[in-house]
Coordinates of C-alpha atoms in Angstrom, one line a residue:
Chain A
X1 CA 0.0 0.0 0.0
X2 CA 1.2 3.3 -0.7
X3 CA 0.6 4.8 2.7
X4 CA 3.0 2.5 4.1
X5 CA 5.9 3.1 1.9
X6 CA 8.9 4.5 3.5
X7 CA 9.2 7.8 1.7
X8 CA 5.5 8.2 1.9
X9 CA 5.2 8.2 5.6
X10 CA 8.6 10.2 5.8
X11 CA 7.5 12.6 4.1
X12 CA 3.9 12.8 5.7
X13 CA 5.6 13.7 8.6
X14 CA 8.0 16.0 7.6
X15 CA 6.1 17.9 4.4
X16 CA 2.8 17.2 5.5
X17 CA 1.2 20.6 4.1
X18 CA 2.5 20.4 1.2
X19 CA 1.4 16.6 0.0
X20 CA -1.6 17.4 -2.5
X21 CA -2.3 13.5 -3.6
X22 CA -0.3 9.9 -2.9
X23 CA -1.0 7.2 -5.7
X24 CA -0.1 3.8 -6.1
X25 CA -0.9 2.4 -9.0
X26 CA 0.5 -1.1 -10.6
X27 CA 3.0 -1.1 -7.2
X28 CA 4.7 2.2 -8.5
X29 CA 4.1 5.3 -5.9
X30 CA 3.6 9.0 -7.0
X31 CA 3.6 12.1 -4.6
X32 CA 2.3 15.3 -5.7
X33 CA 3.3 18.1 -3.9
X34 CA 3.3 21.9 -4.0
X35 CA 5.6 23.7 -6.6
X36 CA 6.9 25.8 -3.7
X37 CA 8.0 22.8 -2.1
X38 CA 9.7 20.9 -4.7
X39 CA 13.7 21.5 -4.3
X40 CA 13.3 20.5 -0.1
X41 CA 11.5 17.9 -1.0
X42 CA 13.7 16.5 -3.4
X43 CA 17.1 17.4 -1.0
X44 CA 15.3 15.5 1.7
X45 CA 14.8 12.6 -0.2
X46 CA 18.3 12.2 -1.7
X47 CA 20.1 13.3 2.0
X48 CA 17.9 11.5 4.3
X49 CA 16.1 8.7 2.7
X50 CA 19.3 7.5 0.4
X51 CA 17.2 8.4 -3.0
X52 CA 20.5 9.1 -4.9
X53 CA 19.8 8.7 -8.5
X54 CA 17.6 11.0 -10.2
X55 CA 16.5 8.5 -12.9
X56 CA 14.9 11.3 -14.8
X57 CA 13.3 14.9 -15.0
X58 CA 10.4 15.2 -17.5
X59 CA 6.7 16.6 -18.7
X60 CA 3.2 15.8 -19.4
X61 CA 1.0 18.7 -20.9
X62 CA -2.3 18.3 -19.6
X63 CA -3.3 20.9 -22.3
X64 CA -7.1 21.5 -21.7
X65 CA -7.7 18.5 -19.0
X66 CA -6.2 20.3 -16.3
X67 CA -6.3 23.3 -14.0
X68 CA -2.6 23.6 -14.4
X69 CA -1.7 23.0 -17.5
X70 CA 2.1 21.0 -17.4
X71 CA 2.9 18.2 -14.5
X72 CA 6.7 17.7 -13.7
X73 CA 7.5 14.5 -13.1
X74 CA 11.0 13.5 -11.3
X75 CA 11.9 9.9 -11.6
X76 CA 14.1 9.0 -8.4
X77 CA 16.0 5.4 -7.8
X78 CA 17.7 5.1 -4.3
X79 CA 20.6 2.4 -5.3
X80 CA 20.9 1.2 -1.7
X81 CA 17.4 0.4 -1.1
X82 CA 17.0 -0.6 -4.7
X83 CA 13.1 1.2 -4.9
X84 CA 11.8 4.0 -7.0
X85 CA 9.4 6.7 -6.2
X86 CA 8.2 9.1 -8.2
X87 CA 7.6 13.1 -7.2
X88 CA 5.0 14.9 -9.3
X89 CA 3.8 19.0 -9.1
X90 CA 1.9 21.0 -11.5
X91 CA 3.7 24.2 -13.3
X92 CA 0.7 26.6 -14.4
X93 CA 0.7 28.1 -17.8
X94 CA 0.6 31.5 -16.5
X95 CA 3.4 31.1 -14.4
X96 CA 5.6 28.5 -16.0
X97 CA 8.7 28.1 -14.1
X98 CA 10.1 25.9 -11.1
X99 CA 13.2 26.1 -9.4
X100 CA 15.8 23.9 -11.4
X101 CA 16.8 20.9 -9.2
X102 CA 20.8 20.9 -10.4
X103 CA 21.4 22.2 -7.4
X104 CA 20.6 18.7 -5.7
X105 CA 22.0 16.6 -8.8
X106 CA 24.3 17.4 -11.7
X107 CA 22.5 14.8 -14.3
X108 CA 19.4 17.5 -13.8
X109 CA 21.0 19.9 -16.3
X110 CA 20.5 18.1 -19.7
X111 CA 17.1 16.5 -18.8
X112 CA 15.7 20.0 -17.4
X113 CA 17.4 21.6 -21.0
X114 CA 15.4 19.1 -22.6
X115 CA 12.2 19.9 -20.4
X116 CA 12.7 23.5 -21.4
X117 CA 13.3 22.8 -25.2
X118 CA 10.2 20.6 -26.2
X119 CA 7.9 22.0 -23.3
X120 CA 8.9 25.4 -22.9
X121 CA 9.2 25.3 -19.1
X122 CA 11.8 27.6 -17.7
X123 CA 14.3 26.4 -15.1
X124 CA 15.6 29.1 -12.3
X125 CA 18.7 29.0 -11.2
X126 CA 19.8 26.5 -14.0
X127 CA 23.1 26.9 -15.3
X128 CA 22.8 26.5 -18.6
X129 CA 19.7 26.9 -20.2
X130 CA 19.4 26.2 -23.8
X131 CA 17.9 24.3 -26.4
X132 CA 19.2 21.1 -26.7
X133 CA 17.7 18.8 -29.4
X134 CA 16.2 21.3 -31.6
X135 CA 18.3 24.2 -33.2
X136 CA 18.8 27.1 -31.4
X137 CA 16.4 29.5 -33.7
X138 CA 13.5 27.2 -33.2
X139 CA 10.3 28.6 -32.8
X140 CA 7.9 26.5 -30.4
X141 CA 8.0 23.7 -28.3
X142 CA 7.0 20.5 -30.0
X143 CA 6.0 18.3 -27.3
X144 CA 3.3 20.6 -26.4
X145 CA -0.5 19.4 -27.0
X146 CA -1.1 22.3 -29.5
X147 CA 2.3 21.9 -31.0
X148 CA 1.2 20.0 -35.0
X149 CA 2.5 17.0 -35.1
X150 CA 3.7 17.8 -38.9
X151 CA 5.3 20.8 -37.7
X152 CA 4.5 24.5 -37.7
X153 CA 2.9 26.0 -41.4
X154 CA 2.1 22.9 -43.0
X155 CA -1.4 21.2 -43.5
X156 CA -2.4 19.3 -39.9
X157 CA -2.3 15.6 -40.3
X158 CA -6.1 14.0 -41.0
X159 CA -5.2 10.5 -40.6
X160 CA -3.9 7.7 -43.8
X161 CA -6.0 7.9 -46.4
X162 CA -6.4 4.7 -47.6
Chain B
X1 CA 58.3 37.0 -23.1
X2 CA 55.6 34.4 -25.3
X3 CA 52.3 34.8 -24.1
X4 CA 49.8 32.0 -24.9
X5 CA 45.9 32.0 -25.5
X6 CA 43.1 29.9 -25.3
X7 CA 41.7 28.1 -28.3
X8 CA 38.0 26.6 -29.5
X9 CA 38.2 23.9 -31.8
X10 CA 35.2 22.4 -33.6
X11 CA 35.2 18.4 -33.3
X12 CA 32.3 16.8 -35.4
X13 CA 29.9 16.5 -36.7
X14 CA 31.6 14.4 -39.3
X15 CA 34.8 13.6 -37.5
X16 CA 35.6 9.9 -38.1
X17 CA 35.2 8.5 -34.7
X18 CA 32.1 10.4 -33.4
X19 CA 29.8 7.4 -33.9
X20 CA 27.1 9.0 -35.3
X21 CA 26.4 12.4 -35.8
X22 CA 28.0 14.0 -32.7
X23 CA 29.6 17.6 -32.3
X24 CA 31.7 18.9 -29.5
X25 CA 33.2 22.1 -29.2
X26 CA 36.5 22.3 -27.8
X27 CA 38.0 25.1 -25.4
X28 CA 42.2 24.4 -25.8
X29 CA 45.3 25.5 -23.8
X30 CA 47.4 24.0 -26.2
X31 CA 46.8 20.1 -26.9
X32 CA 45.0 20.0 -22.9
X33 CA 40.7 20.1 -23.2
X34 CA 39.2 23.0 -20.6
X35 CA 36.0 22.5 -21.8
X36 CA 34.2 20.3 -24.0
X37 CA 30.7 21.1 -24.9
X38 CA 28.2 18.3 -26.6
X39 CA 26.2 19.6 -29.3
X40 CA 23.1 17.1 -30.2
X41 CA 20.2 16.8 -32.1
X42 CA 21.2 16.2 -35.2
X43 CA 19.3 13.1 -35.8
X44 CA 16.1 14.2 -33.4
X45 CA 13.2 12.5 -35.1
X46 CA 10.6 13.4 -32.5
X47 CA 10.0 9.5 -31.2
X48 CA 7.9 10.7 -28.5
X49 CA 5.7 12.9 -29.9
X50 CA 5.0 10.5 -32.8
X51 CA 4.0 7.9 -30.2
X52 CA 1.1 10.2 -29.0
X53 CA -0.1 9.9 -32.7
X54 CA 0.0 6.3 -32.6
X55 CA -1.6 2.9 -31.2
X56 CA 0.3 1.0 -29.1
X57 CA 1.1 -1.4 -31.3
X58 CA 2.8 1.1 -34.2
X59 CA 4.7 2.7 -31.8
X60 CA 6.8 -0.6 -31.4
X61 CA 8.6 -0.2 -34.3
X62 CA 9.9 3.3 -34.0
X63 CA 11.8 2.2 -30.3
X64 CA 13.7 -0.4 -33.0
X65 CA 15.5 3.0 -34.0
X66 CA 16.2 4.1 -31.0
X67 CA 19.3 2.8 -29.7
X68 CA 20.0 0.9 -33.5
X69 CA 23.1 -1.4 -31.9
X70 CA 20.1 -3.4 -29.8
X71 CA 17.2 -3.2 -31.2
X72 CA 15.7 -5.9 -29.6
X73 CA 16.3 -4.4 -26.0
X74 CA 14.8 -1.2 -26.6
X75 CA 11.4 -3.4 -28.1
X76 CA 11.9 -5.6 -24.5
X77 CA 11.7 -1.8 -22.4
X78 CA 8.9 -0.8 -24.4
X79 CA 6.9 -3.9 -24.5
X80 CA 7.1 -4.5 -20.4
X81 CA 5.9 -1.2 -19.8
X82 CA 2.7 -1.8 -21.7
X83 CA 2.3 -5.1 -20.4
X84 CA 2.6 -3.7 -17.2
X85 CA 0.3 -0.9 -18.1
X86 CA -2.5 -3.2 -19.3
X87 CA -1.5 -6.0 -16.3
X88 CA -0.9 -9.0 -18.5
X89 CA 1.0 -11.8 -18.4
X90 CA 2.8 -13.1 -20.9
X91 CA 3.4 -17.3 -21.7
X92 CA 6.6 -18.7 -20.7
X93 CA 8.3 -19.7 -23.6
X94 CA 8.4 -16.4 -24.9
X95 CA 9.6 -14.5 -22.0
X96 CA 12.6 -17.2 -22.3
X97 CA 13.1 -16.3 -25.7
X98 CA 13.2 -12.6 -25.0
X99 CA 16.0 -12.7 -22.4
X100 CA 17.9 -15.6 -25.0
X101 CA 17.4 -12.6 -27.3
X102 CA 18.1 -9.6 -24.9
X103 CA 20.9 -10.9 -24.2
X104 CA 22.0 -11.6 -27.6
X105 CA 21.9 -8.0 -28.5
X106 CA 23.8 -7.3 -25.5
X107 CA 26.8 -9.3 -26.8
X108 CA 26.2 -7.5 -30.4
X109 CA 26.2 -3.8 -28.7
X110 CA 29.1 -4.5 -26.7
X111 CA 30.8 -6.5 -29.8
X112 CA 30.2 -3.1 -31.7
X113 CA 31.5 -1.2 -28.4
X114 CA 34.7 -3.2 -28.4
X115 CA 35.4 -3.0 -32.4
X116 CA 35.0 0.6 -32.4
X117 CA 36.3 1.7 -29.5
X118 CA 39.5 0.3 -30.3
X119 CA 39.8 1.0 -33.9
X120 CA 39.6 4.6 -32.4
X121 CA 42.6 4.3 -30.2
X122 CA 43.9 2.3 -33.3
X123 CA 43.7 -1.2 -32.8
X124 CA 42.4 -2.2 -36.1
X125 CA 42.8 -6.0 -36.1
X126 CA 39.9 -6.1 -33.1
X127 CA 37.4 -4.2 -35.2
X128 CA 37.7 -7.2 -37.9
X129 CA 37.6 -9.8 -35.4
X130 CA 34.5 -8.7 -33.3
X131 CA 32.6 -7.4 -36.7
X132 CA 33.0 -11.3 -37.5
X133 CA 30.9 -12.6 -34.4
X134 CA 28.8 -9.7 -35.0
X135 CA 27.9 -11.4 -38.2
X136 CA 26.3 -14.3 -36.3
X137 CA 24.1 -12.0 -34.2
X138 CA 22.9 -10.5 -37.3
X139 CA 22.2 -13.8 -38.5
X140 CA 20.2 -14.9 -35.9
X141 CA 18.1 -11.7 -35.7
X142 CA 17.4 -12.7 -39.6
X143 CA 16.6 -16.0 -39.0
X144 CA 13.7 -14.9 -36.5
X145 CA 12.8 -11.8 -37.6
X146 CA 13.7 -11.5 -40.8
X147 CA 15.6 -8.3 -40.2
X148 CA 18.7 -7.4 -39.1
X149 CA 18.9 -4.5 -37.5
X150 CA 15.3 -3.0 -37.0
X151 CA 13.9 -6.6 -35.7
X152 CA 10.4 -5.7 -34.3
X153 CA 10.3 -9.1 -33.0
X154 CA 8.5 -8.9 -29.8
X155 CA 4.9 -8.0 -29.6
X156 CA 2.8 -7.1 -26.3
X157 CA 2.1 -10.1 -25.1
X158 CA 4.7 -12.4 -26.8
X159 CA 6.5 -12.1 -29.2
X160 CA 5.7 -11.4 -33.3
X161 CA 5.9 -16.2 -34.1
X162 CA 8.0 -18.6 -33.0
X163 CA 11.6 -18.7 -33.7
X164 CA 12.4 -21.6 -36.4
X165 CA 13.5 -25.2 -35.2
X166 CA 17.7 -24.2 -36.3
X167 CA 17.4 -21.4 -34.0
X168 CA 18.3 -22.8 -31.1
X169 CA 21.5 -24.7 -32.6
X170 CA 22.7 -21.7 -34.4
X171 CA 22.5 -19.7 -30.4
X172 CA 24.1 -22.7 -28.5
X173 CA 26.8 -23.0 -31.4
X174 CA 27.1 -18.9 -31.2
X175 CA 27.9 -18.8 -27.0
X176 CA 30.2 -22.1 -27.2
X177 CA 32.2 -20.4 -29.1
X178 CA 31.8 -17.1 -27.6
X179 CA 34.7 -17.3 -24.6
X180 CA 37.4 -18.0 -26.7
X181 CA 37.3 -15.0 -29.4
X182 CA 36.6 -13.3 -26.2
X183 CA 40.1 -14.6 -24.8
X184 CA 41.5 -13.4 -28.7
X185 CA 40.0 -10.0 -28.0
X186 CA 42.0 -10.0 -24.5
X187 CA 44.8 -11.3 -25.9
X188 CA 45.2 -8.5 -28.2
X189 CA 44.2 -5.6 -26.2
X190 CA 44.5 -6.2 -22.0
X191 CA 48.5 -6.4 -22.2
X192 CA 49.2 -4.6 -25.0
X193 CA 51.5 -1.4 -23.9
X194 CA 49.7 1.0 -26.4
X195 CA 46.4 0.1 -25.1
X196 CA 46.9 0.0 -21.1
X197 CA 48.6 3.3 -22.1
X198 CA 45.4 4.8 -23.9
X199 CA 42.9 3.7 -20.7
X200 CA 44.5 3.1 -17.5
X201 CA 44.0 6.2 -16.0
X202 CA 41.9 8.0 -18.8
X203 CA 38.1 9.3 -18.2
X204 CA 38.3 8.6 -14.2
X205 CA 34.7 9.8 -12.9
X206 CA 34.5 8.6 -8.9
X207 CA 31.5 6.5 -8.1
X208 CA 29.7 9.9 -6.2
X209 CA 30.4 11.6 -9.1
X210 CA 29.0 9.4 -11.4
X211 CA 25.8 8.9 -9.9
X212 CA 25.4 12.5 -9.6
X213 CA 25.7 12.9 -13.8
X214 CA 23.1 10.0 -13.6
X215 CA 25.4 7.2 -15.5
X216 CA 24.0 4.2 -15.5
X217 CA 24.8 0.7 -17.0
X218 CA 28.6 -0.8 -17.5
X219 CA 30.2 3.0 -17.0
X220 CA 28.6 3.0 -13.2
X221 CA 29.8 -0.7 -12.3
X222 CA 33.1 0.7 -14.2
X223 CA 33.4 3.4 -11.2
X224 CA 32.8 0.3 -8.5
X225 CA 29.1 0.3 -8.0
X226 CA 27.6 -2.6 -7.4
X227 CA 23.9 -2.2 -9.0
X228 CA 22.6 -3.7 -12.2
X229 CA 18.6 -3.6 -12.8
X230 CA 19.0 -7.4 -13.9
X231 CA 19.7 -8.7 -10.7
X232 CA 18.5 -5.9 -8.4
X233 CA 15.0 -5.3 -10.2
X234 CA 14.3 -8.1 -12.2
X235 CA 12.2 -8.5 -15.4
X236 CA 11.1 -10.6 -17.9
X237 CA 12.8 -13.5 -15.6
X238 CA 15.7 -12.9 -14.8
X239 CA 15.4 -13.6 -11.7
X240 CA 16.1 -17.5 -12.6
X241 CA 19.7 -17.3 -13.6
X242 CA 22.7 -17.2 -12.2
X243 CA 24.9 -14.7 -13.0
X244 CA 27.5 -12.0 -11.6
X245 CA 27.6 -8.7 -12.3
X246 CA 31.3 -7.3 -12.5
X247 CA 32.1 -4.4 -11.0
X248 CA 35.5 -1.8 -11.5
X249 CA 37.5 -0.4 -9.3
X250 CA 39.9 2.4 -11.0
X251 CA 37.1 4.2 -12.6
X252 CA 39.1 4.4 -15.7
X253 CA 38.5 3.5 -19.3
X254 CA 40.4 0.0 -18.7
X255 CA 38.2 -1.0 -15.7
X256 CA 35.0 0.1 -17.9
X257 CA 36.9 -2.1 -20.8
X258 CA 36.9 -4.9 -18.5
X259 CA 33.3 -5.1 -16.7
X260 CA 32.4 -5.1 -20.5
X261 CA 34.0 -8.2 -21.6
X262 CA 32.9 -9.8 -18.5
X263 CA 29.7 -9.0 -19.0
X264 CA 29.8 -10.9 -22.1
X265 CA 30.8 -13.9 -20.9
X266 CA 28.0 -13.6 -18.2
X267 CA 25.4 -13.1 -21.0
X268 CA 26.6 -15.9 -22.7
X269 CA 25.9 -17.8 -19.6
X270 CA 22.8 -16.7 -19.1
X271 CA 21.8 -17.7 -22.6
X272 CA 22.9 -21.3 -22.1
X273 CA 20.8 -21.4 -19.0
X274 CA 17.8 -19.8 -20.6
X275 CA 18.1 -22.3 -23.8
X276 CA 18.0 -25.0 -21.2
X277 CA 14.9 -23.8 -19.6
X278 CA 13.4 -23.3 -23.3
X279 CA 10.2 -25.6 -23.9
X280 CA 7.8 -25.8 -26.4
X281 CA 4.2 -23.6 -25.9
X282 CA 2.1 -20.7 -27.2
X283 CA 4.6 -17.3 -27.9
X284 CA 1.6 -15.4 -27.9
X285 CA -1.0 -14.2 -24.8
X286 CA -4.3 -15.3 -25.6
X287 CA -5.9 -11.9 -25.2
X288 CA -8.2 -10.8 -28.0
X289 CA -8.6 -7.8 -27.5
X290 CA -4.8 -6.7 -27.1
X291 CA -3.0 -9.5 -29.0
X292 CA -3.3 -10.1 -32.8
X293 CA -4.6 -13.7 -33.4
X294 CA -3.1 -16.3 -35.4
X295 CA -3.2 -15.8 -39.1
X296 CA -5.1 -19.1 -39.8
X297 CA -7.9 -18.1 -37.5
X298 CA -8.1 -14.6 -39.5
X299 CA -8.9 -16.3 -43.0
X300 CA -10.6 -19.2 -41.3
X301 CA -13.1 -17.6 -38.8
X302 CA -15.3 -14.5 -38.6
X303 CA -14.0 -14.1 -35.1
X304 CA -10.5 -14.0 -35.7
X305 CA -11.5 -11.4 -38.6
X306 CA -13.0 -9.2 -36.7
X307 CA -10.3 -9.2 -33.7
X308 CA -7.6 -8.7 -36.4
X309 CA -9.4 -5.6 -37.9
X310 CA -10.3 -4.2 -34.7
X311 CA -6.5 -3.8 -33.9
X312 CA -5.2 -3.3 -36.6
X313 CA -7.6 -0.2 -37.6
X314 CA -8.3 1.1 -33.5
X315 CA -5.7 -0.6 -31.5
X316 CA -7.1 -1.3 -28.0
X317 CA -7.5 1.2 -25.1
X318 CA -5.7 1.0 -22.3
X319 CA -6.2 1.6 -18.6
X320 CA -5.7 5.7 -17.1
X321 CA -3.3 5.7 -15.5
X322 CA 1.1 6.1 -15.3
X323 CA 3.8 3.3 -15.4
X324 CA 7.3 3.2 -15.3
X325 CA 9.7 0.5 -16.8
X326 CA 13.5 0.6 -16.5
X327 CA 15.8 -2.4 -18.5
X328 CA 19.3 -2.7 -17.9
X329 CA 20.0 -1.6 -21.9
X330 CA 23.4 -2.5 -22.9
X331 CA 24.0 1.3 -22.3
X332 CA 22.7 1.7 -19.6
X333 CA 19.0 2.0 -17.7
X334 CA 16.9 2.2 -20.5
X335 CA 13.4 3.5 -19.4
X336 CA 9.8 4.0 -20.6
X337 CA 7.6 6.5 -19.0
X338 CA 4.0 6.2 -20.3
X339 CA 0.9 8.2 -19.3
X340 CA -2.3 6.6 -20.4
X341 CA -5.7 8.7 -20.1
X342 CA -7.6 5.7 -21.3
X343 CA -7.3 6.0 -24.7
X344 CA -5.3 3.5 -27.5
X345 CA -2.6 5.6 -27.9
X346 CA -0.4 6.8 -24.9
X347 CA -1.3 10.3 -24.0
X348 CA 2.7 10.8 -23.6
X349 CA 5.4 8.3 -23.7
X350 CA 8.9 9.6 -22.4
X351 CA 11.6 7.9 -23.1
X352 CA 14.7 7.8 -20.7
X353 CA 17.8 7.4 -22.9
X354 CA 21.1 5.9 -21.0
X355 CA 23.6 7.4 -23.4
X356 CA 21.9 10.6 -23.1
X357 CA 22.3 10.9 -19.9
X358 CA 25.8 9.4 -19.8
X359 CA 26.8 11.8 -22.8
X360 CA 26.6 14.8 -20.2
X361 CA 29.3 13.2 -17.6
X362 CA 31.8 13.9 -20.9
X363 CA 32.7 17.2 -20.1
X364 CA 33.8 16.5 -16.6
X365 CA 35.8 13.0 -17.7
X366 CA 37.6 14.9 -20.2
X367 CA 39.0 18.3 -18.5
X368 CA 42.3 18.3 -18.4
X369 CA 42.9 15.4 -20.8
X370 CA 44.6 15.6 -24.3
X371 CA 42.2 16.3 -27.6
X372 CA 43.4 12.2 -28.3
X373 CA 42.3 11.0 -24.8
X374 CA 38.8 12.8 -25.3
X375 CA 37.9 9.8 -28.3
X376 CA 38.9 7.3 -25.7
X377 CA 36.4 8.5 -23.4
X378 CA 33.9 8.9 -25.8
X379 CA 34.4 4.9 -26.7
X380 CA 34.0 4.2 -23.2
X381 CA 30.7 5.9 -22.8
X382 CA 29.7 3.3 -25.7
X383 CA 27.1 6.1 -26.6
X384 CA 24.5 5.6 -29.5
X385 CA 23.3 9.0 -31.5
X386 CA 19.5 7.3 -32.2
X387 CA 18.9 7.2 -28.9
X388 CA 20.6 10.6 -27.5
X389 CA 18.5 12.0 -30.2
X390 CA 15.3 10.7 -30.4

């Protein structure tokens, strides 16, 4: 059960205001916390509960299904413990930016670049942050919902046609 | 008084040992690397957002393309995380055939690894030898598949048919052999001065450091950690052989070139004990909503019709809801991230590249180093542009 996983009731405890939601679903746990929160709560969890290995940093665009329109997700493996766990919270459209979390791991550049490329999220504090797998002149963000899928100026895609 | 003055040097995209379509920019003091930036996405081809535009079962194909040197492996990650998605179980015979051929396409990457990592430091007579056993792999992915690079063998819930009554001869006869042009390979490179000179000592990255740039796969256990997804997570049953995982002490490109050939020696262990465990049964889950039926029940029976165009033209929907699925990728942890909102195609897939992640530990391996070091490091990473890319 998710409520008695060991980061779950650690961080009950210790960042109980800011836990929004606790899932389990097929034996994998998300948290969802507050944006505000985001950087203790992923220090705490590497420094205290051996959570070493940010497995990886991405995006989901809830374009139109949500109040807040992108969900972070932060992948975490704790090589000791041999678990996963994985830390959600919602960046509004209006306000799209989160603190960038390279100040807890180094691997967080590249995969919060490539957050910031194909989502268009912007990352304070981060280091470096550029464009990474499209060129630097591009215009948009293609992983975004209203993004076309054949690209920006051309006809949208209406399915095969045979 | 002579004054000197720093330097940038492009490297790439086209330089001969960039294996693929990699650039770097170089900051110099002379011959010694300050900085050296990767610049990617050359070959970006938008995987993941074509996979939101497609059923479940047409986005299989495109994770063949991924990571190109084991196709197979990036199908395995892909196909897990939907089994898991939908909850299904798949029949026995074909998980065992999965990890025979999972582990076949780790021996090709690492063969590919070995030739052209040291062709680049300039030991050409390896790249012949291990492009030879290559050759076999290759074989075998045509025997099956009938492809041999971009297999799409594996389906969710099995695999594509059955592999052809010479295919477990050609496998056993492949990993007998296996050890000893692994002992050649040794016995051209582990004493040879030039190439203890090349990597002892080249592209050290501690263990803390490492799993602070995120490597994972043979370049972690190279800096002397102890943690391989096989044994510590296991998947498509591997959980029922024996095997060890090899870890490095040195943190250097020679302790990375080691765990590598021991690793395929283990896998060629592993296949022996999965061929002995291999018995005859259905490849295939018997799940008609998700899993396409026999082609003799298509022409045959209205049922089978019907099942075969409802998947073929809708796919099948899929539970809401958000898995995770990490395989120990020749590379590295390979992972598939897929949201479902209950739809037949996933409402975003996200694809965790190893090499990707262990392309960004280059910089720090390589400050300090000589311009000829940094294509020694970038062998060890064993890095694959299709999958950096996307």
């Amino acid at each position: 059960m998710a409520e008695n996983n060991r980061a779950v009731v650690r961080l009950r405890e210790k960042f109980a205001a800011s836990i929004i939601e606790v899932v389990e679903f097929r034996g994998e746990v998300t948290v969802t916390v507050k944006k505000s929160d985001i950087i203790p709560v992923l220090s705490f969890l590497k420094q205290s509960l051996q959570y070493n290995l940010l497995t990886d940093v991405t995006a989901v665009d809830y374009l139109g299904k949500k109040e807040d329109r992108f969900m972070m997700v932060y992948q975490l493996y704790s090589i000791p413990v041999k678990d996963r766990l994985r830390i959600k919270t919602a960046v509004s459209e209006a306000d799209c930016r989160i603190p960038s979390a390279t100040q807890v791991w180094q691997t967080a550049n590249w995969l919060e670049r490539e957050v910031y490329d194909l989502f268009g999220i912007i990352f304070e504090n981060h280091p470096d942050l550029r464009r990474i797998l499209m060129a630097d002149d591009w215009e948009g963000h293609p992983l975004r919902k209203d993004y076309p899928l054949q690209g920006p100026g051309r006809e949208p895609y209406k399915g095969r046609l045979s | 008084m002579a004054t000197t003055e720093k330097m940038t040097l492009n490297m790439g995209p086209q330089h001969p040992s960039t294996h693929g379509v990699l650039r770097l920019v170089l900051e110099l003091d002379g011959e010694v690397i300050l900085k050296a930036t990767p610049h990617i996405g050359y070959l970006h081809r938008g995987v993941e957002k074509l996979s939101e535009h497609r059923t479940y079962h047409q986005t299989l194909p495109l994770t063949d393309r991924l990571d190109y040197l084991a196709p197979m492996h990036n199908n395995l990650g892909y196909v897990l995380a939907v089994e898991k998605l939908l909850d299904i179980q798949i029949p026995e015979r074909a998980q065992v055939i999965r990890t025979i051929m999972a582990e076949m396409t780790r021996l090709e990457s690492h063969l590919v690894w070995i030739a052209c990592h040291a062709l680049d430091i300039g030991a050409m007579t390896v790249f012949i030898y291990a492009f030879r056993e290559r050759e076999t792999v290759m074989e075998t992915y045509e025997l099956i598949s009938g492809a041999r690079m971009t297999s799409n063998f594996f389906r969710i819930g099995g695999l594509s048919q059955d592999v052809p009554p010479e295919f477990e001869k050609k496998v056993r006869d492949f990993v007998s052999v296996m050890p000893g042009y692994l002992d050649q390979y040794e016995g051209l490179l582990t004493t040879n001065p030039i190439w203890l000179k090349r990597t002892v000592g080249n592209g050290v990255i501690s263990a803390e450091d490492a799993i602070d740039y995120g490597i994972t796969g043979p370049a972690l256990r190279g800096s002397g950690v102890d943690w391989d997804l096989r044994r510590d997570n296991p998947y498509s049953g591997y959980e029922k052989y024996n095997f060890k995982v090899p870890v490095g002490e040195k943190c250097d490109t020679f302790d990375r070139y080691k765990v590598r050939l021991v690793e395929m020696r283990e896998a060629c262990k592993i296949i022996n004990q999965a061929l002995d465990s291999l018995k005859p049964g259905p490849v295939l889950s018997d799940y008609p909503q998700i899993c396409y039926p026999p082609k003799e029940n298509v022409y045959n029976s209205i049922e089978g019709l019907i099942h075969h165009f409802k998947i073929a033209s809708e796919g099948f929907p899929a539970p809401e809801g958000e898995v995770y699925q990490g395989v120990e990728n020749p590379k590295g942890e390979l992972g598939f991230y897929i949201v479902s909102d209950g739809g037949n195609k996933p409402y975003r897939m996200r694809i965790r590249p190893p090499s990707f992640v262990n392309l960004q530990a280059i910089e720090k391996m390589s400050k300090g180093s000589m311009i000829a070091d940094l294509v020694a490091v970038i062998g060890t990473l064993d890095i694959v542009l299709g999958e950096i890319d996307r």
